[in-house]
PDB file of C-alpha atoms and ligand atoms in Angstrom:
ATOM      1  CA  MET A   1     -20.533 -12.185  10.975  1.00 66.00           C
ATOM      2  CA  ARG A   2     -23.208 -13.654  13.008  1.00 82.00           C
ATOM      3  CA  THR A   3     -26.053 -11.285  14.270  1.00 83.00           C
ATOM      4  CA  ARG A   4     -27.522 -13.588  16.871  1.00 91.00           C
ATOM      5  CA  PRO A   5     -25.545 -15.949  19.088  1.00 94.00           C
ATOM      6  CA  ILE A   6     -24.779 -19.484  18.896  1.00 96.00           C
ATOM      7  CA  VAL A   7     -25.834 -21.211  21.980  1.00 97.00           C
ATOM      8  CA  ALA A   8     -23.766 -24.552  22.643  1.00 98.00           C
ATOM      9  CA  ILE A   9     -24.893 -27.283  25.380  1.00 98.00           C
ATOM     10  CA  ASP A  10     -22.695 -30.250  25.947  1.00 97.00           C
ATOM     11  CA  GLY A  11     -22.815 -32.712  28.684  1.00 96.00           C
ATOM     12  CA  PRO A  12     -23.215 -36.354  29.593  1.00 94.00           C
ATOM     13  CA  ALA A  13     -26.214 -38.714  28.720  1.00 87.00           C
ATOM     14  CA  GLY A  14     -29.292 -37.781  30.891  1.00 86.00           C
ATOM     15  CA  ALA A  15     -28.201 -34.612  32.104  1.00 92.00           C
ATOM     16  CA  GLY A  16     -31.459 -32.973  30.583  1.00 90.00           C
ATOM     17  CA  LYS A  17     -29.857 -31.187  27.698  1.00 93.00           C
ATOM     18  CA  SER A  18     -32.733 -32.174  25.314  1.00 91.00           C
ATOM     19  CA  THR A  19     -35.521 -30.676  27.282  1.00 92.00           C
ATOM     20  CA  VAL A  20     -33.419 -27.661  28.550  1.00 96.00           C
ATOM     21  CA  ALA A  21     -32.168 -26.849  24.906  1.00 96.00           C
ATOM     22  CA  ARG A  22     -35.894 -27.040  23.669  1.00 95.00           C
ATOM     23  CA  ARG A  23     -37.032 -24.666  26.465  1.00 96.00           C
ATOM     24  CA  LEU A  24     -34.108 -22.288  25.816  1.00 96.00           C
ATOM     25  CA  ALA A  25     -34.764 -22.384  21.982  1.00 96.00           C
ATOM     26  CA  ASP A  26     -38.491 -21.528  22.574  1.00 94.00           C
ATOM     27  CA  ALA A  27     -37.882 -18.527  25.070  1.00 95.00           C
ATOM     28  CA  LEU A  28     -35.263 -17.186  22.772  1.00 94.00           C
ATOM     29  CA  GLY A  29     -36.910 -17.872  19.384  1.00 93.00           C
ATOM     30  CA  PHE A  30     -33.920 -19.887  18.166  1.00 94.00           C
ATOM     31  CA  VAL A  31     -33.713 -22.810  15.991  1.00 94.00           C
ATOM     32  CA  LEU A  32     -33.090 -26.188  17.979  1.00 95.00           C
ATOM     33  CA  VAL A  33     -30.422 -28.551  16.613  1.00 95.00           C
ATOM     34  CA  ASP A  34     -30.049 -31.882  18.182  1.00 95.00           C
ATOM     35  CA  THR A  35     -26.805 -33.564  17.246  1.00 96.00           C
ATOM     36  CA  GLY A  36     -27.513 -36.839  19.177  1.00 96.00           C
ATOM     37  CA  ALA A  37     -30.227 -37.488  17.054  1.00 96.00           C
ATOM     38  CA  MET A  38     -28.025 -37.442  13.777  1.00 97.00           C
ATOM     39  CA  TYR A  39     -25.768 -40.220  15.552  1.00 97.00           C
ATOM     40  CA  ARG A  40     -29.108 -42.060  16.684  1.00 97.00           C
ATOM     41  CA  ALA A  41     -30.277 -41.980  13.006  1.00 98.00           C
ATOM     42  CA  VAL A  42     -26.964 -43.165  11.642  1.00 98.00           C
ATOM     43  CA  ALA A  43     -27.125 -46.099  14.082  1.00 98.00           C
ATOM     44  CA  LEU A  44     -30.716 -46.897  13.091  1.00 98.00           C
ATOM     45  CA  ALA A  45     -29.885 -46.679   9.569  1.00 98.00           C
ATOM     46  CA  ALA A  46     -26.770 -48.882   9.962  1.00 98.00           C
ATOM     47  CA  SER A  47     -28.767 -51.770  11.786  1.00 97.00           C
ATOM     48  CA  ARG A  48     -31.225 -51.828   9.080  1.00 96.00           C
ATOM     49  CA  ALA A  49     -28.619 -52.094   6.478  1.00 97.00           C
ATOM     50  CA  SER A  50     -26.735 -54.787   8.436  1.00 98.00           C
ATOM     51  CA  ILE A  51     -23.803 -52.533   8.882  1.00 98.00           C
ATOM     52  CA  ASP A  52     -21.651 -53.318  12.204  1.00 98.00           C
ATOM     53  CA  TRP A  53     -21.559 -50.112  14.642  1.00 98.00           C
ATOM     54  CA  LYS A  54     -18.014 -51.028  14.882  1.00 98.00           C
ATOM     55  CA  ASP A  55     -17.249 -50.684  11.265  1.00 98.00           C
ATOM     56  CA  GLY A  56     -16.214 -47.059  10.975  1.00 98.00           C
ATOM     57  CA  LYS A  57     -15.332 -47.054   7.194  1.00 98.00           C
ATOM     58  CA  ALA A  58     -18.640 -48.676   6.220  1.00 98.00           C
ATOM     59  CA  LEU A  59     -20.538 -46.271   8.541  1.00 98.00           C
ATOM     60  CA  ALA A  60     -19.028 -43.213   7.122  1.00 98.00           C
ATOM     61  CA  GLU A  61     -19.603 -44.373   3.611  1.00 98.00           C
ATOM     62  CA  MET A  62     -23.409 -44.788   4.481  1.00 98.00           C
ATOM     63  CA  ALA A  63     -23.646 -41.460   6.444  1.00 97.00           C
ATOM     64  CA  ARG A  64     -22.011 -39.643   3.481  1.00 97.00           C
ATOM     65  CA  GLY A  65     -24.678 -41.277   1.296  1.00 97.00           C
ATOM     66  CA  LEU A  66     -27.413 -40.136   3.726  1.00 96.00           C
ATOM     67  CA  VAL A  67     -26.004 -36.589   3.904  1.00 94.00           C
ATOM     68  CA  SER A  68     -25.462 -36.042   0.052  1.00 94.00           C
ATOM     69  CA  ARG A  69     -28.696 -37.317  -0.729  1.00 95.00           C
ATOM     70  CA  SER A  70     -30.295 -34.914   1.933  1.00 93.00           C
ATOM     71  CA  ALA A  71     -31.851 -38.279   3.449  1.00 95.00           C
ATOM     72  CA  LEU A  72     -31.680 -37.118   6.985  1.00 94.00           C
ATOM     73  CA  THR A  73     -33.945 -34.252   7.672  1.00 93.00           C
ATOM     74  CA  PHE A  74     -34.761 -32.519  11.024  1.00 92.00           C
ATOM     75  CA  GLU A  75     -38.188 -30.628  11.701  1.00 90.00           C
ATOM     76  CA  ARG A  76     -39.314 -28.505  14.618  1.00 87.00           C
ATOM     77  CA  ASP A  77     -42.101 -30.174  16.471  1.00 88.00           C
ATOM     78  CA  ALA A  78     -44.102 -28.991  19.312  1.00 84.00           C
ATOM     79  CA  GLU A  79     -44.475 -32.242  21.077  1.00 84.00           C
ATOM     80  CA  LEU A  80     -41.212 -33.843  20.551  1.00 84.00           C
ATOM     81  CA  GLY A  81     -38.803 -30.990  20.038  1.00 83.00           C
ATOM     82  CA  VAL A  82     -37.290 -32.157  16.777  1.00 88.00           C
ATOM     83  CA  ARG A  83     -38.991 -34.716  14.364  1.00 94.00           C
ATOM     84  CA  VAL A  84     -36.437 -36.940  12.543  1.00 96.00           C
ATOM     85  CA  LYS A  85     -37.143 -38.309   9.214  1.00 96.00           C
ATOM     86  CA  LEU A  86     -35.050 -40.939   7.323  1.00 97.00           C
ATOM     87  CA  ALA A  87     -35.721 -40.741   3.448  1.00 95.00           C
ATOM     88  CA  GLY A  88     -39.064 -39.389   4.251  1.00 95.00           C
ATOM     89  CA  GLU A  89     -39.739 -41.901   7.198  1.00 97.00           C
ATOM     90  CA  ASP A  90     -40.473 -40.581  10.570  1.00 97.00           C
ATOM     91  CA  ILE A  91     -37.886 -42.336  12.919  1.00 97.00           C
ATOM     92  CA  SER A  92     -38.272 -39.988  15.766  1.00 96.00           C
ATOM     93  CA  GLU A  93     -39.602 -42.645  18.064  1.00 94.00           C
ATOM     94  CA  ALA A  94     -37.557 -45.550  16.838  1.00 97.00           C
ATOM     95  CA  ILE A  95     -34.164 -43.840  17.647  1.00 96.00           C
ATOM     96  CA  ARG A  96     -35.349 -43.096  21.121  1.00 92.00           C
ATOM     97  CA  THR A  97     -34.776 -46.536  22.533  1.00 90.00           C
ATOM     98  CA  PRO A  98     -31.999 -47.704  24.905  1.00 86.00           C
ATOM     99  CA  ASP A  99     -30.428 -50.029  22.099  1.00 93.00           C
ATOM    100  CA  MET A 100     -30.162 -46.917  19.576  1.00 96.00           C
ATOM    101  CA  ALA A 101     -28.809 -44.737  22.565  1.00 92.00           C
ATOM    102  CA  GLN A 102     -25.988 -47.360  22.853  1.00 92.00           C
ATOM    103  CA  GLY A 103     -25.787 -47.621  19.040  1.00 96.00           C
ATOM    104  CA  ALA A 104     -25.168 -43.793  18.511  1.00 96.00           C
ATOM    105  CA  SER A 105     -22.702 -43.958  21.371  1.00 92.00           C
ATOM    106  CA  THR A 106     -20.649 -46.502  19.486  1.00 95.00           C
ATOM    107  CA  VAL A 107     -20.993 -45.313  16.032  1.00 97.00           C
ATOM    108  CA  SER A 108     -19.939 -41.787  17.549  1.00 96.00           C
ATOM    109  CA  THR A 109     -16.550 -43.066  18.529  1.00 94.00           C
ATOM    110  CA  HIS A 110     -15.306 -43.428  14.762  1.00 97.00           C
ATOM    111  CA  GLY A 111     -13.736 -40.098  13.662  1.00 96.00           C
ATOM    112  CA  GLU A 112     -14.924 -40.858   9.904  1.00 97.00           C
ATOM    113  CA  VAL A 113     -18.475 -40.813  10.959  1.00 97.00           C
ATOM    114  CA  ARG A 114     -18.158 -37.770  12.973  1.00 97.00           C
ATOM    115  CA  ALA A 115     -16.297 -36.004  10.184  1.00 97.00           C
ATOM    116  CA  GLU A 116     -19.382 -36.693   7.965  1.00 97.00           C
ATOM    117  CA  LEU A 117     -21.793 -35.251  10.553  1.00 97.00           C
ATOM    118  CA  LEU A 118     -19.723 -32.117  11.188  1.00 96.00           C
ATOM    119  CA  GLU A 119     -20.683 -30.104   8.059  1.00 91.00           C
ATOM    120  CA  LEU A 120     -24.313 -30.744   8.680  1.00 92.00           C
ATOM    121  CA  GLN A 121     -23.942 -29.534  12.375  1.00 96.00           C
ATOM    122  CA  ARG A 122     -21.964 -26.511  10.956  1.00 96.00           C
ATOM    123  CA  MET A 123     -24.251 -25.628   8.442  1.00 93.00           C
ATOM    124  CA  ALA A 124     -27.301 -25.745  10.714  1.00 92.00           C
ATOM    125  CA  GLY A 125     -25.727 -23.227  13.011  1.00 94.00           C
ATOM    126  CA  ARG A 126     -23.506 -20.863  10.982  1.00 92.00           C
ATOM    127  CA  ASP A 127     -26.033 -18.249  10.973  1.00 93.00           C
ATOM    128  CA  GLY A 128     -26.710 -18.053  14.740  1.00 94.00           C
ATOM    129  CA  GLY A 129     -29.818 -17.784  16.349  1.00 95.00           C
ATOM    130  CA  VAL A 130     -29.379 -21.384  17.228  1.00 96.00           C
ATOM    131  CA  VAL A 131     -29.099 -23.850  20.372  1.00 97.00           C
ATOM    132  CA  LEU A 132     -27.208 -26.816  19.427  1.00 97.00           C
ATOM    133  CA  GLU A 133     -26.882 -29.655  22.138  1.00 97.00           C
ATOM    134  CA  GLY A 134     -24.648 -32.512  21.911  1.00 96.00           C
ATOM    135  CA  ARG A 135     -21.065 -33.795  23.204  1.00 95.00           C
ATOM    136  CA  ASP A 136     -18.609 -31.828  21.178  1.00 96.00           C
ATOM    137  CA  ILE A 137     -20.472 -28.562  20.287  1.00 98.00           C
ATOM    138  CA  GLY A 138     -18.231 -26.178  22.334  1.00 97.00           C
ATOM    139  CA  THR A 139     -14.944 -28.088  21.722  1.00 97.00           C
ATOM    140  CA  VAL A 140     -15.090 -29.033  17.949  1.00 97.00           C
ATOM    141  CA  VAL A 141     -18.313 -27.878  16.281  1.00 98.00           C
ATOM    142  CA  PHE A 142     -18.553 -24.454  17.306  1.00 98.00           C
ATOM    143  CA  PRO A 143     -15.710 -23.590  19.574  1.00 97.00           C
ATOM    144  CA  ASP A 144     -16.350 -19.737  18.774  1.00 96.00           C
ATOM    145  CA  ALA A 145     -19.827 -20.240  20.157  1.00 96.00           C
ATOM    146  CA  GLU A 146     -21.045 -16.856  22.046  1.00 95.00           C
ATOM    147  CA  VAL A 147     -22.392 -18.845  24.811  1.00 96.00           C
ATOM    148  CA  LYS A 148     -21.118 -22.563  25.852  1.00 97.00           C
ATOM    149  CA  PHE A 149     -22.763 -24.424  28.759  1.00 98.00           C
ATOM    150  CA  PHE A 150     -21.738 -27.920  30.199  1.00 97.00           C
ATOM    151  CA  LEU A 151     -24.656 -29.099  31.821  1.00 97.00           C
ATOM    152  CA  THR A 152     -24.376 -32.148  33.907  1.00 96.00           C
ATOM    153  CA  ALA A 153     -25.734 -33.980  37.138  1.00 96.00           C
ATOM    154  CA  SER A 154     -24.563 -36.957  39.287  1.00 96.00           C
ATOM    155  CA  PRO A 155     -24.867 -40.431  37.591  1.00 96.00           C
ATOM    156  CA  GLU A 156     -27.568 -41.534  40.026  1.00 96.00           C
ATOM    157  CA  CYS A 157     -29.618 -38.370  39.320  1.00 96.00           C
ATOM    158  CA  ARG A 158     -29.498 -38.621  35.619  1.00 96.00           C
ATOM    159  CA  ALA A 159     -30.287 -42.398  35.958  1.00 95.00           C
ATOM    160  CA  LYS A 160     -33.251 -41.807  38.005  1.00 94.00           C
ATOM    161  CA  ARG A 161     -34.550 -39.141  35.465  1.00 91.00           C
ATOM    162  CA  ARG A 162     -33.915 -41.644  32.491  1.00 89.00           C
ATOM    163  CA  HIS A 163     -35.637 -44.354  34.375  1.00 93.00           C
ATOM    164  CA  ALA A 164     -38.599 -42.557  35.155  1.00 92.00           C
ATOM    165  CA  GLU A 165     -38.857 -41.636  31.469  1.00 86.00           C
ATOM    166  CA  LEU A 166     -38.531 -45.327  30.369  1.00 86.00           C
ATOM    167  CA  VAL A 167     -41.263 -46.015  32.942  1.00 91.00           C
ATOM    168  CA  ALA A 168     -43.710 -43.468  31.715  1.00 90.00           C
ATOM    169  CA  LYS A 169     -43.293 -44.876  28.145  1.00 84.00           C
ATOM    170  CA  GLY A 170     -43.952 -48.275  29.498  1.00 87.00           C
ATOM    171  CA  THR A 171     -40.558 -49.860  29.412  1.00 80.00           C
ATOM    172  CA  SER A 172     -39.669 -52.286  31.985  1.00 81.00           C
ATOM    173  CA  ALA A 173     -36.125 -51.522  32.509  1.00 87.00           C
ATOM    174  CA  SER A 174     -34.840 -51.757  35.934  1.00 93.00           C
ATOM    175  CA  PHE A 175     -33.086 -48.782  37.944  1.00 95.00           C
ATOM    176  CA  GLU A 176     -29.882 -50.776  38.265  1.00 96.00           C
ATOM    177  CA  ASP A 177     -29.877 -51.460  34.422  1.00 94.00           C
ATOM    178  CA  THR A 178     -30.466 -47.866  33.630  1.00 93.00           C
ATOM    179  CA  LEU A 179     -27.705 -46.742  35.964  1.00 95.00           C
ATOM    180  CA  ALA A 180     -25.411 -49.181  34.489  1.00 95.00           C
ATOM    181  CA  ASP A 181     -26.122 -47.913  30.845  1.00 91.00           C
ATOM    182  CA  VAL A 182     -25.677 -44.334  31.934  1.00 93.00           C
ATOM    183  CA  LYS A 183     -22.137 -45.241  33.337  1.00 94.00           C
ATOM    184  CA  ARG A 184     -21.335 -47.307  30.233  1.00 93.00           C
ATOM    185  CA  ARG A 185     -22.134 -44.420  27.871  1.00 89.00           C
ATOM    186  CA  ASP A 186     -20.291 -41.992  30.069  1.00 93.00           C
ATOM    187  CA  ALA A 187     -17.170 -44.134  29.990  1.00 92.00           C
ATOM    188  CA  GLN A 188     -17.599 -44.563  26.158  1.00 89.00           C
ATOM    189  CA  ASP A 189     -18.485 -40.891  25.313  1.00 90.00           C
ATOM    190  CA  GLU A 190     -15.538 -39.625  27.780  1.00 93.00           C
ATOM    191  CA  ASN A 191     -12.783 -41.882  26.893  1.00 93.00           C
ATOM    192  CA  ARG A 192     -12.935 -41.983  23.000  1.00 91.00           C
ATOM    193  CA  ALA A 193      -9.837 -40.837  20.926  1.00 92.00           C
ATOM    194  CA  VAL A 194     -11.886 -38.512  18.861  1.00 92.00           C
ATOM    195  CA  ALA A 195     -13.603 -35.390  20.270  1.00 91.00           C
ATOM    196  CA  PRO A 196     -14.319 -37.000  23.527  1.00 93.00           C
ATOM    197  CA  LEU A 197     -16.814 -35.393  26.036  1.00 94.00           C
ATOM    198  CA  ARG A 198     -15.266 -32.715  28.102  1.00 94.00           C
ATOM    199  CA  ARG A 199     -15.924 -29.134  29.298  1.00 96.00           C
ATOM    200  CA  ALA A 200     -14.995 -26.636  26.416  1.00 97.00           C
ATOM    201  CA  ASP A 201     -12.732 -23.676  27.413  1.00 95.00           C
ATOM    202  CA  GLY A 202     -14.983 -20.986  28.654  1.00 95.00           C
ATOM    203  CA  ALA A 203     -18.292 -23.255  29.065  1.00 97.00           C
ATOM    204  CA  ILE A 204     -20.310 -22.418  31.933  1.00 97.00           C
ATOM    205  CA  LEU A 205     -20.737 -25.391  34.172  1.00 97.00           C
ATOM    206  CA  VAL A 206     -24.401 -26.039  35.345  1.00 97.00           C
ATOM    207  CA  ASP A 207     -24.813 -28.957  37.805  1.00 96.00           C
ATOM    208  CA  SER A 208     -28.473 -29.810  37.806  1.00 94.00           C
ATOM    209  CA  THR A 209     -28.415 -32.387  40.395  1.00 95.00           C
ATOM    210  CA  ALA A 210     -29.897 -30.158  43.020  1.00 93.00           C
ATOM    211  CA  LEU A 211     -31.749 -27.875  40.694  1.00 94.00           C
ATOM    212  CA  SER A 212     -35.255 -28.164  39.424  1.00 92.00           C
ATOM    213  CA  PHE A 213     -35.810 -28.126  35.561  1.00 93.00           C
ATOM    214  CA  GLU A 214     -37.366 -24.533  36.044  1.00 95.00           C
ATOM    215  CA  GLU A 215     -34.415 -23.274  37.991  1.00 96.00           C
ATOM    216  CA  THR A 216     -31.932 -24.950  35.508  1.00 96.00           C
ATOM    217  CA  VAL A 217     -33.608 -22.957  32.485  1.00 97.00           C
ATOM    218  CA  ALA A 218     -33.871 -19.793  34.248  1.00 97.00           C
ATOM    219  CA  HIS A 219     -30.268 -19.932  35.330  1.00 96.00           C
ATOM    220  CA  MET A 220     -29.200 -20.673  31.826  1.00 97.00           C
ATOM    221  CA  LEU A 221     -31.489 -18.147  30.146  1.00 96.00           C
ATOM    222  CA  ALA A 222     -29.936 -15.271  32.297  1.00 96.00           C
ATOM    223  CA  ASP A 223     -26.627 -16.515  31.295  1.00 95.00           C
ATOM    224  CA  VAL A 224     -27.397 -16.312  27.585  1.00 95.00           C
ATOM    225  CA  LYS A 225     -28.901 -12.975  28.068  1.00 91.00           C
ATOM    226  CA  ARG A 226     -25.852 -11.737  29.785  1.00 89.00           C
ATOM    227  CA  ALA A 227     -23.428 -13.093  27.206  1.00 83.00           C
ATOM    228  CA  ALA A 228     -25.668 -11.665  24.311  1.00 75.00           C
ATOM    229  CA  LEU A 229     -25.454  -8.365  25.809  1.00 63.00           C
ATOM    230  CA  ARG A 230     -21.465  -8.240  26.203  1.00 65.00           C
TER     231      ARG A 230
HETATM  232  O1   DC B   1     -27.849 -36.913  23.358  1.00 55.68           O
HETATM  233  P1   DC B   1     -27.721 -38.400  22.781  1.00 55.68           P
HETATM  234  O2   DC B   1     -28.255 -39.251  24.107  1.00 55.68           O
HETATM  235  O3   DC B   1     -29.029 -38.479  21.806  1.00 55.68           O
HETATM  236  O4   DC B   1     -26.630 -38.810  22.072  1.00 55.68           O
HETATM  237  C1   DC B   1     -26.530 -40.179  21.625  1.00 55.68           C
HETATM  238  C2   DC B   1     -24.891 -40.676  21.504  1.00 55.68           C
HETATM  239  O5   DC B   1     -24.318 -39.791  20.376  1.00 55.68           O
HETATM  240  C3   DC B   1     -24.208 -40.169  22.651  1.00 55.68           C
HETATM  241  O6   DC B   1     -23.832 -41.383  23.560  1.00 55.68           O
HETATM  242  C4   DC B   1     -22.609 -39.744  22.001  1.00 55.68           C
HETATM  243  C5   DC B   1     -23.010 -39.409  20.865  1.00 55.68           C
HETATM  244  N1   DC B   1     -23.147 -38.093  20.531  1.00 55.68           N
HETATM  245  C6   DC B   1     -21.593 -37.398  20.278  1.00 55.68           C
HETATM  246  O7   DC B   1     -20.995 -38.393  20.048  1.00 55.68           O
HETATM  247  N2   DC B   1     -21.627 -36.247  19.851  1.00 55.68           N
HETATM  248  C7   DC B   1     -22.537 -35.143  19.912  1.00 55.68           C
HETATM  249  N3   DC B   1     -22.326 -34.188  19.458  1.00 55.68           N
HETATM  250  C8   DC B   1     -23.912 -35.699  20.108  1.00 55.68           C
HETATM  251  C9   DC B   1     -24.052 -37.023  20.372  1.00 55.68           C
END
């Protein structure tokens, strides 16, 4: 029995899940679990080990090794939300590149890889008092989560936000390239055979296209409080 709820947030790339999840976790005093960072870390570790992102078997073997050695660790960080370490090395910045976003999307298509990370995600959330964000939290990882959200926005709106972030970081990507990346990732995440991105049964749909960040958070916080009081 969980005494505190699990809050599951799923949705497409660039919908603002990370920032919203972080703010909700802070406001509720909950642990934050960024499952996309796990897939990004696997993509980075694979490229360093010269393992092809398309080689599901080799990736799964590598991921199993990382999990069993507890080589992947996640620490709460006031500035970044979550600080990710691979065998003690801080890879928080290295996994936040367009290349690793695409790599994570590709490695996450393999059922064998997903199976290796599933236990890690369930362990992190099982006691409740946690906000998990990803693509399949409400559908696969915790279908019994007390509160489920599907956070989305139009592709143009998501690309605009993502492009602004890249520009702020000093990256010279064009808006058109960013929009094409967003659409490519949507197609890959929604059309894969295993755990495709979709709105879970009972998930509250939040379309943030016409909402400010503050409005989105306020709306979701009210939903969590309502659900937790039921
Ligand atoms: O949320 P993100 O951009 O960090 O996620 C990177 C990729 O990881 C995303 O394109 C799909 C994959 N992912 C997934 O398949 N399942 C999750 N629960 C989280 C992320």
